[in-house]
Amino acid sequence: MTTGTWLRISSQRYVLTALLGWAIAVAILPRADDPFGEVFVAGMGLGLIGVPLLTIATMFVITLLADRRFEPPDGGIQRIRGGWMVALPLLLALPVGLFMPLSYLVMVGMQLVFVFWVLPRQDAHGTADVLVSLSDPAVPTEQRVRIARAVAGLRCRPVMEALVDAATDEQREVAEAALETLCTIWQRDRVIAEDLLLKLRPADQDRIRALEVRIRSPW
């Protein structure tokens, strides 16, 4: 999907998640006719102010993540690389936990639900499927070469591993395209994971070392 579509869907889903979270908070807070009615009123007031501010802060983080939405998950429950940063706006609401811990816990839960279960991840999973095609001999060579060059803007671990595997492919065109992409990524990052470097052919290792970038181990 396009970046605009991804941002729109993310925003819509977040607003719905936030409304649901605050509805749960209102439902479990004491009612106005109880001895703790002041807590309920304060919670409602905080929701009218805090939830919109939290939404704005979260949308800002999501905008920063938009370029990363193509990078596949790292094998955990994380949906896109860096998706956990959506939880960072909760630091702005940390003082809430001092006098309204229940409301703060609801907000924490709301953010985690959004990150792990609601945040759109179709593009990341699509990229994961593309990386599988990169090492599939049944896929036409021309298509695999295009894939190897198209992922130059990505630099997460699954992408690196797929490119290293492709760099040792029997098809020379695929191997060269993958190696060129690795050179581009590592020159940009100025650091190389030693375990990935050692998986390359000796001649290709020398070519990478000639880039004069830092080799780090363990990664």
Short mmCIF file of C-alpha atoms in Angstrom, two decimals:
data_model
loop_
_atom_site.label_atom_id
_atom_site.label_comp_id
_atom_site.label_asym_id
_atom_site.label_seq_id
_atom_site.Cartn_x
_atom_site.Cartn_y
_atom_site.Cartn_z
CA MET A 1 0.00 0.00 0.00
CA THR A 2 1.08 3.61 -0.42
CA THR A 3 2.53 5.63 2.45
CA GLY A 4 -0.58 7.83 2.60
CA THR A 5 -2.85 4.80 2.80
CA TRP A 6 -0.73 3.20 5.51
CA LEU A 7 -0.78 6.39 7.60
CA ARG A 8 -4.53 6.79 7.16
CA ILE A 9 -5.26 3.21 8.20
CA SER A 10 -2.87 3.48 11.15
CA SER A 11 -4.56 6.70 12.31
CA GLN A 12 -8.07 5.29 12.00
CA ARG A 13 -7.17 2.12 13.88
CA TYR A 14 -5.41 4.06 16.61
CA VAL A 15 -8.38 6.36 17.21
CA LEU A 16 -10.68 3.35 17.49
CA THR A 17 -8.24 1.61 19.85
CA ALA A 18 -7.92 4.76 21.97
CA LEU A 19 -11.68 5.20 22.22
CA LEU A 20 -12.11 1.57 23.20
CA GLY A 21 -9.37 1.86 25.81
CA TRP A 22 -10.87 4.95 27.37
CA ALA A 23 -14.35 3.41 27.35
CA ILE A 24 -12.90 0.54 29.39
CA ALA A 25 -11.28 3.03 31.76
CA VAL A 26 -14.58 4.85 32.26
CA ALA A 27 -16.38 1.57 32.84
CA ILE A 28 -14.03 0.41 35.59
CA LEU A 29 -13.60 3.78 37.35
CA PRO A 30 -15.91 4.52 40.31
CA ARG A 31 -19.18 6.29 39.49
CA ALA A 32 -19.99 9.88 40.46
CA ASP A 33 -22.42 8.79 43.19
CA ASP A 34 -19.73 6.77 44.94
CA PRO A 35 -17.38 8.08 47.63
CA PHE A 36 -14.65 8.09 44.99
CA GLY A 37 -16.70 10.12 42.49
CA GLU A 38 -13.97 12.74 42.30
CA VAL A 39 -11.65 10.13 40.84
CA PHE A 40 -14.19 9.35 38.14
CA VAL A 41 -14.62 13.04 37.25
CA ALA A 42 -10.85 13.52 37.13
CA GLY A 43 -10.53 10.47 34.91
CA MET A 44 -13.13 11.80 32.49
CA GLY A 45 -11.40 15.18 32.37
CA LEU A 46 -8.05 13.58 31.81
CA GLY A 47 -9.51 11.51 29.00
CA LEU A 48 -10.85 14.55 27.19
CA ILE A 49 -7.41 16.16 27.30
CA GLY A 50 -4.95 13.30 27.61
CA VAL A 51 -6.25 10.96 24.93
CA PRO A 52 -6.15 13.58 22.13
CA LEU A 53 -2.64 14.62 23.17
CA LEU A 54 -1.52 10.98 23.31
CA THR A 55 -3.06 10.41 19.89
CA ILE A 56 -1.14 13.35 18.41
CA ALA A 57 2.14 12.13 19.92
CA THR A 58 1.54 8.58 18.71
CA MET A 59 0.69 9.77 15.20
CA PHE A 60 4.01 11.66 15.14
CA VAL A 61 5.88 8.42 15.94
CA ILE A 62 3.87 6.50 13.35
CA THR A 63 4.85 9.07 10.72
CA LEU A 64 8.51 8.40 11.54
CA LEU A 65 7.87 4.67 11.20
CA ALA A 66 6.19 4.97 7.82
CA ASP A 67 9.46 4.43 5.91
CA ARG A 68 10.17 1.30 7.95
CA ARG A 69 6.87 -0.42 7.32
CA PHE A 70 8.43 -2.50 4.52
CA GLU A 71 11.00 -4.08 6.80
CA PRO A 72 9.93 -7.55 7.94
CA PRO A 73 9.47 -8.49 11.59
CA ASP A 74 12.59 -9.72 13.36
CA GLY A 75 11.01 -12.99 14.42
CA GLY A 76 9.34 -11.74 17.59
CA ILE A 77 5.88 -10.34 18.18
CA GLN A 78 7.01 -6.99 16.81
CA ARG A 79 5.02 -6.22 13.66
CA ILE A 80 7.39 -3.78 11.96
CA ARG A 81 10.96 -2.83 12.79
CA GLY A 82 10.88 -0.15 15.46
CA GLY A 83 7.15 -0.49 16.02
CA TRP A 84 7.74 -0.58 19.78
CA MET A 85 8.51 3.15 19.62
CA VAL A 86 4.76 3.80 19.48
CA ALA A 87 4.86 3.17 23.23
CA LEU A 88 7.30 6.07 23.80
CA PRO A 89 4.55 8.76 24.01
CA LEU A 90 3.51 7.09 27.25
CA LEU A 91 6.56 8.71 28.83
CA LEU A 92 4.79 12.05 28.38
CA ALA A 93 1.86 10.69 30.35
CA LEU A 94 4.04 9.13 33.06
CA PRO A 95 2.95 11.65 35.74
CA VAL A 96 -0.59 10.28 35.34
CA GLY A 97 0.56 7.05 36.92
CA LEU A 98 1.44 8.91 40.13
CA PHE A 99 -2.13 9.90 40.98
CA MET A 100 -4.25 7.80 38.60
CA PRO A 101 -2.44 4.46 38.25
CA LEU A 102 -5.52 2.63 36.96
CA SER A 103 -6.01 5.07 34.08
CA TYR A 104 -2.33 4.93 33.23
CA LEU A 105 -2.38 1.14 33.11
CA VAL A 106 -5.31 1.30 30.71
CA MET A 107 -3.33 3.70 28.50
CA VAL A 108 -0.30 1.39 28.60
CA GLY A 109 -2.46 -1.56 27.62
CA MET A 110 -4.03 0.44 24.81
CA GLN A 111 -0.63 1.30 23.33
CA LEU A 112 0.60 -2.30 23.55
CA VAL A 113 -2.56 -3.62 21.91
CA PHE A 114 -2.06 -1.16 19.07
CA VAL A 115 1.61 -2.05 18.57
CA PHE A 116 1.28 -5.82 18.65
CA TRP A 117 -2.18 -6.50 17.24
CA VAL A 118 -3.60 -3.45 15.46
CA LEU A 119 -0.72 -1.64 13.71
CA PRO A 120 -0.91 -2.49 9.97
CA ARG A 121 1.77 -4.98 9.00
CA GLN A 122 0.80 -6.14 5.51
CA ASP A 123 3.76 -4.38 3.85
CA ALA A 124 6.26 -5.96 6.25
CA HIS A 125 4.87 -9.42 5.61
CA GLY A 126 4.89 -8.69 1.87
CA THR A 127 8.58 -7.85 2.11
CA ALA A 128 9.21 -11.09 3.97
CA ASP A 129 7.60 -12.99 1.09
CA VAL A 130 9.75 -11.08 -1.40
CA LEU A 131 12.90 -12.02 0.51
CA VAL A 132 11.91 -15.68 0.25
CA SER A 133 11.64 -15.21 -3.52
CA LEU A 134 15.14 -13.74 -3.57
CA SER A 135 16.64 -17.13 -2.65
CA ASP A 136 14.19 -19.24 -4.64
CA PRO A 137 15.85 -20.77 -7.74
CA ALA A 138 12.41 -21.22 -9.30
CA VAL A 139 12.00 -17.43 -9.55
CA PRO A 140 13.35 -15.94 -12.81
CA THR A 141 16.85 -14.53 -12.54
CA GLU A 142 15.81 -11.08 -13.77
CA GLN A 143 13.18 -10.82 -11.06
CA ARG A 144 15.61 -11.88 -8.34
CA VAL A 145 18.11 -9.27 -9.53
CA ARG A 146 15.41 -6.58 -9.32
CA ILE A 147 14.51 -7.70 -5.81
CA ALA A 148 18.14 -7.62 -4.68
CA ARG A 149 18.47 -4.03 -5.86
CA ALA A 150 15.05 -2.90 -4.63
CA VAL A 151 15.79 -3.67 -0.97
CA ALA A 152 18.80 -1.33 -0.83
CA GLY A 153 16.79 1.10 1.29
CA LEU A 154 16.22 -1.52 3.99
CA ARG A 155 18.79 -2.59 6.52
CA CYS A 156 17.23 -4.80 9.17
CA ARG A 157 18.64 -8.19 10.04
CA PRO A 158 16.28 -10.35 7.91
CA VAL A 159 17.11 -8.27 4.83
CA MET A 160 20.85 -8.58 5.47
CA GLU A 161 20.62 -12.34 5.91
CA ALA A 162 18.62 -12.75 2.70
CA LEU A 163 21.14 -10.66 0.76
CA VAL A 164 24.10 -12.60 2.16
CA ASP A 165 22.47 -15.85 1.08
CA ALA A 166 21.79 -14.40 -2.36
CA ALA A 167 25.40 -13.18 -2.62
CA THR A 168 26.50 -16.83 -2.63
CA ASP A 169 23.92 -17.84 -5.23
CA GLU A 170 24.97 -19.89 -8.24
CA GLN A 171 23.46 -17.31 -10.59
CA ARG A 172 26.22 -14.77 -11.06
CA GLU A 173 23.83 -11.89 -11.83
CA VAL A 174 21.89 -12.48 -8.61
CA ALA A 175 25.02 -12.82 -6.51
CA GLU A 176 26.54 -9.63 -7.93
CA ALA A 177 23.34 -7.62 -7.43
CA ALA A 178 23.06 -8.83 -3.84
CA LEU A 179 26.70 -8.01 -3.12
CA GLU A 180 26.33 -4.52 -4.59
CA THR A 181 23.31 -3.91 -2.37
CA LEU A 182 25.23 -5.12 0.68
CA CYS A 183 28.06 -2.72 -0.17
CA THR A 184 25.56 0.13 -0.46
CA ILE A 185 23.94 -0.65 2.89
CA TRP A 186 27.19 -1.20 4.76
CA GLN A 187 28.79 1.93 3.33
CA ARG A 188 25.79 3.89 4.52
CA ASP A 189 25.78 2.34 8.01
CA ARG A 190 29.59 2.32 8.34
CA VAL A 191 29.41 -0.95 10.27
CA ILE A 192 29.33 -4.65 9.31
CA ALA A 193 28.18 -7.66 11.29
CA GLU A 194 31.14 -10.04 11.35
CA ASP A 195 29.00 -13.18 11.34
CA LEU A 196 27.35 -12.07 8.09
CA LEU A 197 30.66 -11.09 6.54
CA LEU A 198 32.14 -14.52 7.20
CA LYS A 199 29.31 -16.19 5.26
CA LEU A 200 30.48 -14.54 2.03
CA ARG A 201 33.02 -15.96 -0.38
CA PRO A 202 36.66 -15.08 0.49
CA ALA A 203 36.98 -12.79 -2.53
CA ASP A 204 33.77 -11.00 -1.62
CA GLN A 205 34.96 -10.63 1.97
CA ASP A 206 38.07 -8.86 0.71
CA ARG A 207 35.89 -6.59 -1.40
CA ILE A 208 33.80 -5.69 1.64
CA ARG A 209 36.84 -5.12 3.86
CA ALA A 210 38.17 -2.71 1.23
CA LEU A 211 35.22 -0.43 2.01
CA GLU A 212 37.07 0.46 5.25
CA VAL A 213 34.00 0.23 7.44
CA ARG A 214 33.96 -1.03 11.01
CA ILE A 215 33.46 -4.77 11.56
CA ARG A 216 31.54 -5.48 14.73
CA SER A 217 31.23 -8.76 16.63
CA PRO A 218 29.01 -9.90 18.12
CA TRP A 219 26.25 -8.18 16.16
#
